[in-house]
Amino acid sequence: MDSLILEISNLGLNGSLDLLVGDFKARSQIWGYGFEDRRGQIMSEFIAANNFSICNRTDLGQTFVTGKAQGFPDLSLLSTALQDLFDSWWILNVESLSDLKYVCVQLAGDFQFPDDFVSKTKHSSRKFLKIFKRNFDKLDLLSNSVSSVEDVDHFYKIFLHTVCEAAYIAFKKKPVYNKKNI
């Protein structure tokens, strides 16, 4: 098994209500590249086998841009069980201090976004994961009990609070930019 798929498998995806976002360093025509590499093939098979759909919109531009290269390595994957809640996907027009741009996935519902930070896990990711893992079992139980839009709203609020709490400890605060600020 590819190390990427093994790492994703260890996240404990519940198989029905998952949002997975990351730089998978995989290339495929499916998400905007002109060719497919081995890792792209593996990710494509993983996406199909685990009932994910790709939220990315290649018409909005690349998520990775340098003077020498550009591409679409950042994938936003949503389980098909949540597809009806998918609202929009966009690239933030703000400086990320890296070659990768910030991407946003918005789900429909009564969600409230945090108003004072965005999590960028390049630095202190081990510390963040250690803190986040303390609450993973609670989140897993809660996600498995989701059966309505209200439950999704409740889960999202608890999940966001948990991520925020871990991020406040592990990362420096950064201002958040949502659609209203772009």
Short mmCIF file of N, CA and C in Angstrom, two decimals:
data_model
loop_
_atom_site.label_atom_id
_atom_site.label_comp_id
_atom_site.label_asym_id
_atom_site.label_seq_id
_atom_site.Cartn_x
_atom_site.Cartn_y
_atom_site.Cartn_z
N MET A 1 0.85 -1.18 0.00
CA MET A 1 0.00 0.00 0.00
C MET A 1 0.89 1.24 0.00
N ASP A 2 0.53 2.21 -0.78
CA ASP A 2 1.25 3.48 -0.85
C ASP A 2 1.23 4.16 0.52
N SER A 3 2.34 4.81 0.87
CA SER A 3 2.44 5.47 2.19
C SER A 3 1.37 6.55 2.36
N LEU A 4 1.00 7.23 1.28
CA LEU A 4 -0.04 8.25 1.36
C LEU A 4 -1.38 7.62 1.74
N ILE A 5 -1.75 6.55 1.07
CA ILE A 5 -3.03 5.89 1.36
C ILE A 5 -3.00 5.30 2.76
N LEU A 6 -1.87 4.78 3.19
CA LEU A 6 -1.74 4.26 4.54
C LEU A 6 -1.94 5.39 5.56
N GLU A 7 -1.34 6.54 5.30
CA GLU A 7 -1.50 7.68 6.19
C GLU A 7 -2.95 8.13 6.25
N ILE A 8 -3.61 8.21 5.09
CA ILE A 8 -5.02 8.60 5.05
C ILE A 8 -5.87 7.57 5.78
N SER A 9 -5.58 6.31 5.58
CA SER A 9 -6.34 5.24 6.23
C SER A 9 -6.24 5.33 7.74
N ASN A 10 -5.09 5.78 8.23
CA ASN A 10 -4.90 5.91 9.68
C ASN A 10 -5.66 7.09 10.28
N LEU A 11 -6.24 7.93 9.44
CA LEU A 11 -7.02 9.05 9.95
C LEU A 11 -8.34 8.59 10.55
N GLY A 12 -8.77 7.39 10.21
CA GLY A 12 -10.02 6.87 10.76
C GLY A 12 -11.24 7.41 10.05
N LEU A 13 -11.17 7.51 8.73
CA LEU A 13 -12.33 7.98 7.97
C LEU A 13 -13.50 7.05 8.26
N ASN A 14 -14.68 7.64 8.43
CA ASN A 14 -15.82 6.80 8.79
C ASN A 14 -16.56 6.24 7.58
N GLY A 15 -16.12 6.58 6.37
CA GLY A 15 -16.67 5.96 5.18
C GLY A 15 -17.95 6.57 4.67
N SER A 16 -18.51 7.55 5.36
CA SER A 16 -19.73 8.14 4.84
C SER A 16 -19.76 9.66 4.98
N LEU A 17 -19.26 10.21 6.05
CA LEU A 17 -19.33 11.66 6.28
C LEU A 17 -17.94 12.22 6.48
N ASP A 18 -17.22 12.38 5.38
CA ASP A 18 -15.83 12.81 5.46
C ASP A 18 -15.55 13.97 4.52
N LEU A 19 -14.71 14.89 4.99
CA LEU A 19 -14.15 15.95 4.18
C LEU A 19 -12.65 15.83 4.35
N LEU A 20 -11.94 15.65 3.27
CA LEU A 20 -10.50 15.44 3.29
C LEU A 20 -9.85 16.47 2.37
N VAL A 21 -8.98 17.31 2.93
CA VAL A 21 -8.36 18.38 2.17
C VAL A 21 -6.85 18.32 2.39
N GLY A 22 -6.07 18.40 1.31
CA GLY A 22 -4.63 18.39 1.49
C GLY A 22 -3.86 18.47 0.19
N ASP A 23 -2.56 18.65 0.34
CA ASP A 23 -1.62 18.61 -0.78
C ASP A 23 -1.13 17.17 -0.86
N PHE A 24 -1.67 16.41 -1.79
CA PHE A 24 -1.37 14.99 -1.88
C PHE A 24 -0.21 14.70 -2.82
N LYS A 25 0.38 15.75 -3.42
CA LYS A 25 1.51 15.60 -4.33
C LYS A 25 1.24 14.51 -5.36
N ALA A 26 0.02 14.55 -5.91
CA ALA A 26 -0.42 13.58 -6.89
C ALA A 26 -0.95 14.33 -8.11
N ARG A 27 -0.65 13.81 -9.29
CA ARG A 27 -1.08 14.48 -10.52
C ARG A 27 -2.01 13.57 -11.32
N SER A 28 -3.10 14.16 -11.79
CA SER A 28 -4.04 13.42 -12.63
C SER A 28 -4.83 14.39 -13.48
N GLN A 29 -5.22 13.93 -14.66
CA GLN A 29 -6.07 14.73 -15.53
C GLN A 29 -7.41 15.01 -14.85
N ILE A 30 -7.82 14.15 -13.95
CA ILE A 30 -9.10 14.30 -13.27
C ILE A 30 -9.18 15.63 -12.53
N TRP A 31 -8.06 16.09 -11.97
CA TRP A 31 -8.08 17.35 -11.23
C TRP A 31 -7.17 18.42 -11.83
N GLY A 32 -6.97 18.37 -13.14
CA GLY A 32 -6.38 19.51 -13.83
C GLY A 32 -5.01 19.36 -14.43
N TYR A 33 -4.31 18.28 -14.16
CA TYR A 33 -2.98 18.10 -14.76
C TYR A 33 -3.11 17.55 -16.17
N GLY A 34 -2.07 17.69 -16.97
CA GLY A 34 -2.07 17.18 -18.34
C GLY A 34 -1.68 15.72 -18.42
N PHE A 35 -1.35 15.10 -17.30
CA PHE A 35 -0.94 13.69 -17.27
C PHE A 35 -1.25 13.12 -15.89
N GLU A 36 -1.09 11.81 -15.76
CA GLU A 36 -1.30 11.16 -14.46
C GLU A 36 -0.02 10.44 -14.06
N ASP A 37 0.48 10.72 -12.86
CA ASP A 37 1.63 9.99 -12.35
C ASP A 37 1.14 8.84 -11.47
N ARG A 38 2.08 8.06 -10.96
CA ARG A 38 1.73 6.88 -10.16
C ARG A 38 0.90 7.26 -8.93
N ARG A 39 1.30 8.32 -8.26
CA ARG A 39 0.57 8.76 -7.07
C ARG A 39 -0.83 9.26 -7.45
N GLY A 40 -0.95 9.89 -8.61
CA GLY A 40 -2.26 10.32 -9.10
C GLY A 40 -3.18 9.14 -9.36
N GLN A 41 -2.61 8.08 -9.92
CA GLN A 41 -3.39 6.86 -10.17
C GLN A 41 -3.86 6.27 -8.84
N ILE A 42 -2.96 6.23 -7.86
CA ILE A 42 -3.31 5.68 -6.54
C ILE A 42 -4.41 6.52 -5.90
N MET A 43 -4.27 7.85 -5.96
CA MET A 43 -5.30 8.74 -5.38
C MET A 43 -6.63 8.59 -6.12
N SER A 44 -6.59 8.48 -7.44
CA SER A 44 -7.82 8.30 -8.23
C SER A 44 -8.54 7.03 -7.80
N GLU A 45 -7.79 5.96 -7.63
CA GLU A 45 -8.38 4.70 -7.19
C GLU A 45 -8.94 4.82 -5.78
N PHE A 46 -8.22 5.51 -4.90
CA PHE A 46 -8.69 5.73 -3.52
C PHE A 46 -9.99 6.54 -3.53
N ILE A 47 -10.04 7.59 -4.33
CA ILE A 47 -11.24 8.44 -4.41
C ILE A 47 -12.44 7.62 -4.85
N ALA A 48 -12.26 6.82 -5.89
CA ALA A 48 -13.36 5.99 -6.41
C ALA A 48 -13.77 4.91 -5.42
N ALA A 49 -12.79 4.25 -4.82
CA ALA A 49 -13.08 3.13 -3.90
C ALA A 49 -13.74 3.59 -2.61
N ASN A 50 -13.52 4.85 -2.22
CA ASN A 50 -14.05 5.35 -0.94
C ASN A 50 -15.19 6.34 -1.11
N ASN A 51 -15.77 6.38 -2.30
CA ASN A 51 -16.94 7.22 -2.58
C ASN A 51 -16.73 8.69 -2.26
N PHE A 52 -15.61 9.23 -2.73
CA PHE A 52 -15.35 10.66 -2.59
C PHE A 52 -15.64 11.34 -3.92
N SER A 53 -15.99 12.60 -3.85
CA SER A 53 -16.06 13.43 -5.05
C SER A 53 -15.07 14.58 -4.85
N ILE A 54 -14.60 15.13 -5.95
CA ILE A 54 -13.61 16.20 -5.91
C ILE A 54 -14.34 17.54 -5.98
N CYS A 55 -14.07 18.40 -5.02
CA CYS A 55 -14.72 19.72 -4.95
C CYS A 55 -13.99 20.76 -5.79
N ASN A 56 -12.72 20.54 -6.08
CA ASN A 56 -11.89 21.54 -6.78
C ASN A 56 -12.53 22.03 -8.06
N ARG A 57 -12.27 23.30 -8.36
CA ARG A 57 -12.68 23.91 -9.62
C ARG A 57 -11.44 24.41 -10.32
N THR A 58 -11.00 23.70 -11.34
CA THR A 58 -9.78 24.08 -12.05
C THR A 58 -9.94 25.39 -12.80
N ASP A 59 -11.17 25.80 -13.07
CA ASP A 59 -11.40 27.06 -13.78
C ASP A 59 -11.03 28.28 -12.91
N LEU A 60 -10.84 28.07 -11.61
CA LEU A 60 -10.46 29.17 -10.72
C LEU A 60 -8.95 29.34 -10.61
N GLY A 61 -8.19 28.46 -11.23
CA GLY A 61 -6.74 28.59 -11.25
C GLY A 61 -6.05 27.50 -10.45
N GLN A 62 -4.71 27.55 -10.51
CA GLN A 62 -3.89 26.57 -9.81
C GLN A 62 -3.78 26.92 -8.32
N THR A 63 -3.59 25.90 -7.52
CA THR A 63 -3.40 26.11 -6.08
C THR A 63 -1.93 26.13 -5.70
N PHE A 64 -1.05 25.82 -6.64
CA PHE A 64 0.39 25.84 -6.44
C PHE A 64 1.00 26.64 -7.58
N VAL A 65 1.72 27.72 -7.24
CA VAL A 65 2.30 28.57 -8.28
C VAL A 65 3.67 29.06 -7.82
N THR A 66 4.71 28.76 -8.65
CA THR A 66 6.04 29.31 -8.44
C THR A 66 6.50 29.86 -9.79
N GLY A 67 7.70 30.43 -9.80
CA GLY A 67 8.24 30.92 -11.06
C GLY A 67 8.55 29.79 -12.03
N LYS A 68 8.78 28.58 -11.52
CA LYS A 68 9.18 27.44 -12.35
C LYS A 68 8.06 26.44 -12.61
N ALA A 69 7.06 26.41 -11.75
CA ALA A 69 6.02 25.38 -11.89
C ALA A 69 4.69 25.89 -11.35
N GLN A 70 3.64 25.21 -11.77
CA GLN A 70 2.31 25.48 -11.25
C GLN A 70 1.49 24.21 -11.38
N GLY A 71 0.43 24.12 -10.60
CA GLY A 71 -0.39 22.93 -10.69
C GLY A 71 -1.53 22.92 -9.69
N PHE A 72 -2.11 21.74 -9.54
CA PHE A 72 -3.30 21.53 -8.73
C PHE A 72 -3.08 20.43 -7.68
N PRO A 73 -2.03 20.51 -6.85
CA PRO A 73 -1.77 19.42 -5.92
C PRO A 73 -2.75 19.36 -4.76
N ASP A 74 -3.41 20.48 -4.45
CA ASP A 74 -4.34 20.50 -3.33
C ASP A 74 -5.68 19.95 -3.76
N LEU A 75 -6.12 18.91 -3.10
CA LEU A 75 -7.41 18.31 -3.40
C LEU A 75 -8.35 18.51 -2.22
N SER A 76 -9.58 18.79 -2.53
CA SER A 76 -10.64 18.87 -1.54
C SER A 76 -11.62 17.76 -1.89
N LEU A 77 -11.67 16.74 -1.05
CA LEU A 77 -12.48 15.55 -1.31
C LEU A 77 -13.63 15.49 -0.31
N LEU A 78 -14.82 15.25 -0.80
CA LEU A 78 -16.01 15.20 0.02
C LEU A 78 -16.70 13.87 -0.23
N SER A 79 -17.07 13.18 0.85
CA SER A 79 -17.77 11.91 0.66
C SER A 79 -19.10 12.16 -0.03
N THR A 80 -19.49 11.23 -0.87
CA THR A 80 -20.72 11.42 -1.64
C THR A 80 -21.94 11.55 -0.73
N ALA A 81 -21.86 11.02 0.49
CA ALA A 81 -22.98 11.15 1.43
C ALA A 81 -23.20 12.61 1.83
N LEU A 82 -22.18 13.44 1.73
CA LEU A 82 -22.29 14.86 2.07
C LEU A 82 -22.46 15.75 0.84
N GLN A 83 -22.49 15.16 -0.34
CA GLN A 83 -22.49 15.94 -1.57
C GLN A 83 -23.64 16.95 -1.64
N ASP A 84 -24.80 16.62 -1.09
CA ASP A 84 -25.92 17.56 -1.11
C ASP A 84 -25.65 18.80 -0.26
N LEU A 85 -24.70 18.71 0.66
CA LEU A 85 -24.38 19.85 1.52
C LEU A 85 -23.26 20.72 0.94
N PHE A 86 -22.66 20.28 -0.17
CA PHE A 86 -21.58 21.05 -0.77
C PHE A 86 -22.14 22.35 -1.34
N ASP A 87 -21.54 23.47 -0.94
CA ASP A 87 -21.98 24.77 -1.40
C ASP A 87 -21.00 25.37 -2.41
N SER A 88 -19.73 25.51 -2.03
CA SER A 88 -18.77 26.13 -2.94
C SER A 88 -17.33 25.81 -2.56
N TRP A 89 -16.46 26.03 -3.53
CA TRP A 89 -15.02 25.84 -3.36
C TRP A 89 -14.35 27.03 -4.03
N TRP A 90 -13.37 27.63 -3.37
CA TRP A 90 -12.67 28.74 -3.98
C TRP A 90 -11.26 28.85 -3.43
N ILE A 91 -10.45 29.64 -4.14
CA ILE A 91 -9.07 29.91 -3.74
C ILE A 91 -9.05 31.33 -3.17
N LEU A 92 -8.49 31.46 -1.97
CA LEU A 92 -8.41 32.78 -1.36
C LEU A 92 -7.36 33.63 -2.06
N ASN A 93 -7.65 34.87 -2.25
CA ASN A 93 -6.74 35.79 -2.90
C ASN A 93 -5.95 36.57 -1.83
N VAL A 94 -5.21 35.81 -1.01
CA VAL A 94 -4.39 36.40 0.04
C VAL A 94 -3.03 35.72 0.04
N GLU A 95 -2.04 36.40 0.56
CA GLU A 95 -0.68 35.86 0.63
C GLU A 95 -0.65 34.73 1.66
N SER A 96 -0.17 33.56 1.24
CA SER A 96 -0.09 32.41 2.15
C SER A 96 1.32 32.21 2.70
N LEU A 97 2.28 33.00 2.23
CA LEU A 97 3.68 32.88 2.62
C LEU A 97 4.28 31.54 2.23
N SER A 98 3.70 30.91 1.20
CA SER A 98 4.27 29.68 0.63
C SER A 98 3.88 29.63 -0.84
N ASP A 99 4.28 28.56 -1.52
CA ASP A 99 3.93 28.39 -2.93
C ASP A 99 2.50 27.89 -3.09
N LEU A 100 1.91 27.42 -2.00
CA LEU A 100 0.55 26.91 -2.03
C LEU A 100 -0.42 28.00 -1.62
N LYS A 101 -1.56 28.04 -2.27
CA LYS A 101 -2.58 29.02 -1.94
C LYS A 101 -3.59 28.40 -0.98
N TYR A 102 -4.23 29.25 -0.19
CA TYR A 102 -5.29 28.79 0.70
C TYR A 102 -6.52 28.44 -0.14
N VAL A 103 -7.14 27.31 0.17
CA VAL A 103 -8.39 26.95 -0.48
C VAL A 103 -9.48 26.86 0.59
N CYS A 104 -10.70 27.11 0.18
CA CYS A 104 -11.84 27.05 1.09
C CYS A 104 -12.90 26.13 0.51
N VAL A 105 -13.49 25.33 1.38
CA VAL A 105 -14.62 24.49 1.03
C VAL A 105 -15.75 24.94 1.94
N GLN A 106 -16.87 25.28 1.34
CA GLN A 106 -18.01 25.71 2.15
C GLN A 106 -19.14 24.72 1.98
N LEU A 107 -19.67 24.26 3.10
CA LEU A 107 -20.83 23.38 3.08
C LEU A 107 -22.07 24.21 3.38
N ALA A 108 -23.18 23.82 2.81
CA ALA A 108 -24.44 24.51 3.08
C ALA A 108 -24.88 24.15 4.49
N GLY A 109 -25.48 25.07 5.15
CA GLY A 109 -25.95 24.83 6.51
C GLY A 109 -25.73 26.06 7.36
N ASP A 110 -26.08 25.96 8.59
CA ASP A 110 -25.99 27.08 9.52
C ASP A 110 -24.64 27.04 10.24
N PHE A 111 -23.56 27.13 9.45
CA PHE A 111 -22.22 27.06 10.01
C PHE A 111 -21.72 28.45 10.34
N GLN A 112 -20.96 28.56 11.39
CA GLN A 112 -20.34 29.82 11.74
C GLN A 112 -18.84 29.63 11.65
N PHE A 113 -18.19 30.50 10.90
CA PHE A 113 -16.75 30.40 10.72
C PHE A 113 -16.04 31.14 11.83
N PRO A 114 -14.87 30.67 12.24
CA PRO A 114 -14.11 31.40 13.24
C PRO A 114 -13.72 32.76 12.67
N ASP A 115 -13.62 33.75 13.53
CA ASP A 115 -13.36 35.07 12.99
C ASP A 115 -11.97 35.60 13.28
N ASP A 116 -11.06 34.73 13.72
CA ASP A 116 -9.74 35.29 13.96
C ASP A 116 -8.56 34.39 13.64
N PHE A 117 -8.73 33.29 12.94
CA PHE A 117 -7.55 32.55 12.50
C PHE A 117 -7.89 31.54 11.41
N VAL A 118 -6.85 31.13 10.73
CA VAL A 118 -6.96 30.04 9.77
C VAL A 118 -5.82 29.08 10.09
N SER A 119 -6.07 27.79 10.04
CA SER A 119 -5.06 26.81 10.39
C SER A 119 -4.22 26.47 9.16
N LYS A 120 -2.93 26.60 9.28
CA LYS A 120 -2.00 26.21 8.22
C LYS A 120 -0.99 25.30 8.89
N THR A 121 -0.98 24.04 8.52
CA THR A 121 -0.27 23.04 9.29
C THR A 121 1.16 22.77 8.85
N LYS A 122 1.80 23.70 8.13
CA LYS A 122 3.17 23.45 7.71
C LYS A 122 4.11 23.36 8.91
N HIS A 123 3.92 24.22 9.89
CA HIS A 123 4.77 24.24 11.06
C HIS A 123 4.00 23.69 12.26
N SER A 124 4.69 23.00 13.12
CA SER A 124 4.11 22.46 14.35
C SER A 124 3.01 21.43 14.10
N SER A 125 3.04 20.75 12.96
CA SER A 125 1.96 19.80 12.67
C SER A 125 1.96 18.63 13.63
N ARG A 126 3.10 18.19 14.08
CA ARG A 126 3.12 17.08 15.04
C ARG A 126 2.46 17.48 16.34
N LYS A 127 2.74 18.69 16.79
CA LYS A 127 2.12 19.18 18.02
C LYS A 127 0.61 19.29 17.84
N PHE A 128 0.18 19.83 16.70
CA PHE A 128 -1.24 19.96 16.42
C PHE A 128 -1.91 18.58 16.43
N LEU A 129 -1.32 17.61 15.72
CA LEU A 129 -1.91 16.27 15.65
C LEU A 129 -1.97 15.60 17.02
N LYS A 130 -0.94 15.79 17.82
CA LYS A 130 -0.93 15.21 19.17
C LYS A 130 -2.10 15.77 19.98
N ILE A 131 -2.32 17.06 19.91
CA ILE A 131 -3.41 17.69 20.65
C ILE A 131 -4.76 17.26 20.06
N PHE A 132 -4.86 17.26 18.74
CA PHE A 132 -6.12 16.90 18.08
C PHE A 132 -6.50 15.45 18.36
N LYS A 133 -5.51 14.55 18.37
CA LYS A 133 -5.79 13.12 18.59
C LYS A 133 -6.43 12.84 19.95
N ARG A 134 -6.19 13.71 20.92
CA ARG A 134 -6.83 13.54 22.24
C ARG A 134 -8.35 13.57 22.12
N ASN A 135 -8.86 14.29 21.15
CA ASN A 135 -10.31 14.44 20.99
C ASN A 135 -10.88 13.62 19.84
N PHE A 136 -10.04 12.86 19.17
CA PHE A 136 -10.49 12.16 17.97
C PHE A 136 -11.60 11.15 18.26
N ASP A 137 -11.48 10.36 19.32
CA ASP A 137 -12.50 9.36 19.61
C ASP A 137 -13.86 10.00 19.85
N LYS A 138 -13.87 11.13 20.57
CA LYS A 138 -15.12 11.85 20.81
C LYS A 138 -15.72 12.33 19.48
N LEU A 139 -14.89 12.87 18.60
CA LEU A 139 -15.37 13.33 17.30
C LEU A 139 -15.86 12.17 16.44
N ASP A 140 -15.15 11.06 16.50
CA ASP A 140 -15.54 9.89 15.73
C ASP A 140 -16.92 9.39 16.16
N LEU A 141 -17.15 9.29 17.46
CA LEU A 141 -18.46 8.87 17.97
C LEU A 141 -19.55 9.84 17.52
N LEU A 142 -19.25 11.12 17.64
CA LEU A 142 -20.22 12.14 17.25
C LEU A 142 -20.52 12.07 15.75
N SER A 143 -19.49 11.89 14.92
CA SER A 143 -19.72 11.82 13.46
C SER A 143 -20.53 10.59 13.08
N ASN A 144 -20.35 9.51 13.79
CA ASN A 144 -21.11 8.29 13.49
C ASN A 144 -22.57 8.40 13.90
N SER A 145 -22.90 9.40 14.72
CA SER A 145 -24.29 9.57 15.15
C SER A 145 -25.04 10.59 14.29
N VAL A 146 -24.38 11.14 13.28
CA VAL A 146 -25.01 12.15 12.43
C VAL A 146 -26.09 11.50 11.57
N SER A 147 -27.32 12.06 11.64
CA SER A 147 -28.40 11.51 10.82
C SER A 147 -29.30 12.60 10.24
N SER A 148 -28.95 13.87 10.45
CA SER A 148 -29.77 14.96 9.91
C SER A 148 -28.89 16.18 9.66
N VAL A 149 -29.45 17.16 9.00
CA VAL A 149 -28.72 18.40 8.75
C VAL A 149 -28.37 19.08 10.07
N GLU A 150 -29.27 19.02 11.03
CA GLU A 150 -29.01 19.62 12.34
C GLU A 150 -27.83 18.92 13.02
N ASP A 151 -27.76 17.60 12.87
CA ASP A 151 -26.63 16.84 13.43
C ASP A 151 -25.33 17.24 12.75
N VAL A 152 -25.37 17.46 11.44
CA VAL A 152 -24.17 17.89 10.71
C VAL A 152 -23.74 19.26 11.22
N ASP A 153 -24.70 20.17 11.41
CA ASP A 153 -24.39 21.49 11.96
C ASP A 153 -23.73 21.37 13.33
N HIS A 154 -24.30 20.54 14.18
CA HIS A 154 -23.76 20.35 15.53
C HIS A 154 -22.35 19.75 15.47
N PHE A 155 -22.19 18.71 14.64
CA PHE A 155 -20.88 18.09 14.50
C PHE A 155 -19.86 19.11 14.00
N TYR A 156 -20.24 19.89 12.99
CA TYR A 156 -19.32 20.88 12.43
C TYR A 156 -18.88 21.87 13.50
N LYS A 157 -19.80 22.34 14.32
CA LYS A 157 -19.46 23.30 15.37
C LYS A 157 -18.48 22.68 16.38
N ILE A 158 -18.73 21.45 16.79
CA ILE A 158 -17.84 20.77 17.73
C ILE A 158 -16.48 20.51 17.07
N PHE A 159 -16.50 20.04 15.82
CA PHE A 159 -15.26 19.77 15.09
C PHE A 159 -14.44 21.05 14.96
N LEU A 160 -15.09 22.13 14.53
CA LEU A 160 -14.39 23.41 14.35
C LEU A 160 -13.81 23.90 15.66
N HIS A 161 -14.57 23.78 16.74
CA HIS A 161 -14.08 24.19 18.05
C HIS A 161 -12.84 23.37 18.44
N THR A 162 -12.88 22.06 18.16
CA THR A 162 -11.76 21.18 18.50
C THR A 162 -10.52 21.55 17.70
N VAL A 163 -10.70 21.78 16.39
CA VAL A 163 -9.57 22.17 15.54
C VAL A 163 -9.02 23.52 16.00
N CYS A 164 -9.90 24.47 16.27
CA CYS A 164 -9.47 25.80 16.72
C CYS A 164 -8.68 25.71 18.01
N GLU A 165 -9.18 24.94 18.94
CA GLU A 165 -8.52 24.79 20.23
C GLU A 165 -7.11 24.22 20.06
N ALA A 166 -6.99 23.17 19.24
CA ALA A 166 -5.68 22.57 18.99
C ALA A 166 -4.77 23.54 18.24
N ALA A 167 -5.33 24.26 17.28
CA ALA A 167 -4.54 25.20 16.49
C ALA A 167 -4.05 26.37 17.34
N TYR A 168 -4.89 26.87 18.24
CA TYR A 168 -4.47 27.98 19.10
C TYR A 168 -3.25 27.59 19.93
N ILE A 169 -3.21 26.34 20.33
CA ILE A 169 -2.08 25.88 21.14
C ILE A 169 -0.85 25.62 20.26
N ALA A 170 -1.05 24.99 19.09
CA ALA A 170 0.07 24.53 18.27
C ALA A 170 0.61 25.57 17.30
N PHE A 171 -0.23 26.50 16.84
CA PHE A 171 0.18 27.43 15.80
C PHE A 171 0.03 28.87 16.27
N LYS A 172 0.73 29.71 15.59
CA LYS A 172 0.54 31.14 15.80
C LYS A 172 -0.77 31.54 15.14
N LYS A 173 -1.46 32.49 15.73
CA LYS A 173 -2.72 32.96 15.15
C LYS A 173 -2.45 33.72 13.87
N LYS A 174 -3.32 33.52 12.90
CA LYS A 174 -3.24 34.22 11.63
C LYS A 174 -4.64 34.74 11.31
N PRO A 175 -4.75 35.87 10.67
CA PRO A 175 -6.09 36.38 10.36
C PRO A 175 -6.78 35.49 9.34
N VAL A 176 -8.08 35.35 9.48
CA VAL A 176 -8.86 34.57 8.53
C VAL A 176 -9.44 35.52 7.49
N TYR A 177 -9.52 35.02 6.28
CA TYR A 177 -10.13 35.79 5.19
C TYR A 177 -11.21 34.93 4.59
N ASN A 178 -12.43 35.39 4.67
CA ASN A 178 -13.50 34.65 4.02
C ASN A 178 -13.96 35.41 2.80
N LYS A 179 -15.01 34.94 2.14
CA LYS A 179 -15.46 35.55 0.89
C LYS A 179 -15.72 37.04 1.04
N LYS A 180 -16.19 37.47 2.20
CA LYS A 180 -16.52 38.86 2.41
C LYS A 180 -15.28 39.76 2.37
N ASN A 181 -14.11 39.21 2.70
CA ASN A 181 -12.89 39.99 2.77
C ASN A 181 -12.07 39.92 1.48
N ILE A 182 -12.47 39.12 0.52
CA ILE A 182 -11.67 38.94 -0.68
C ILE A 182 -11.81 40.14 -1.60
#
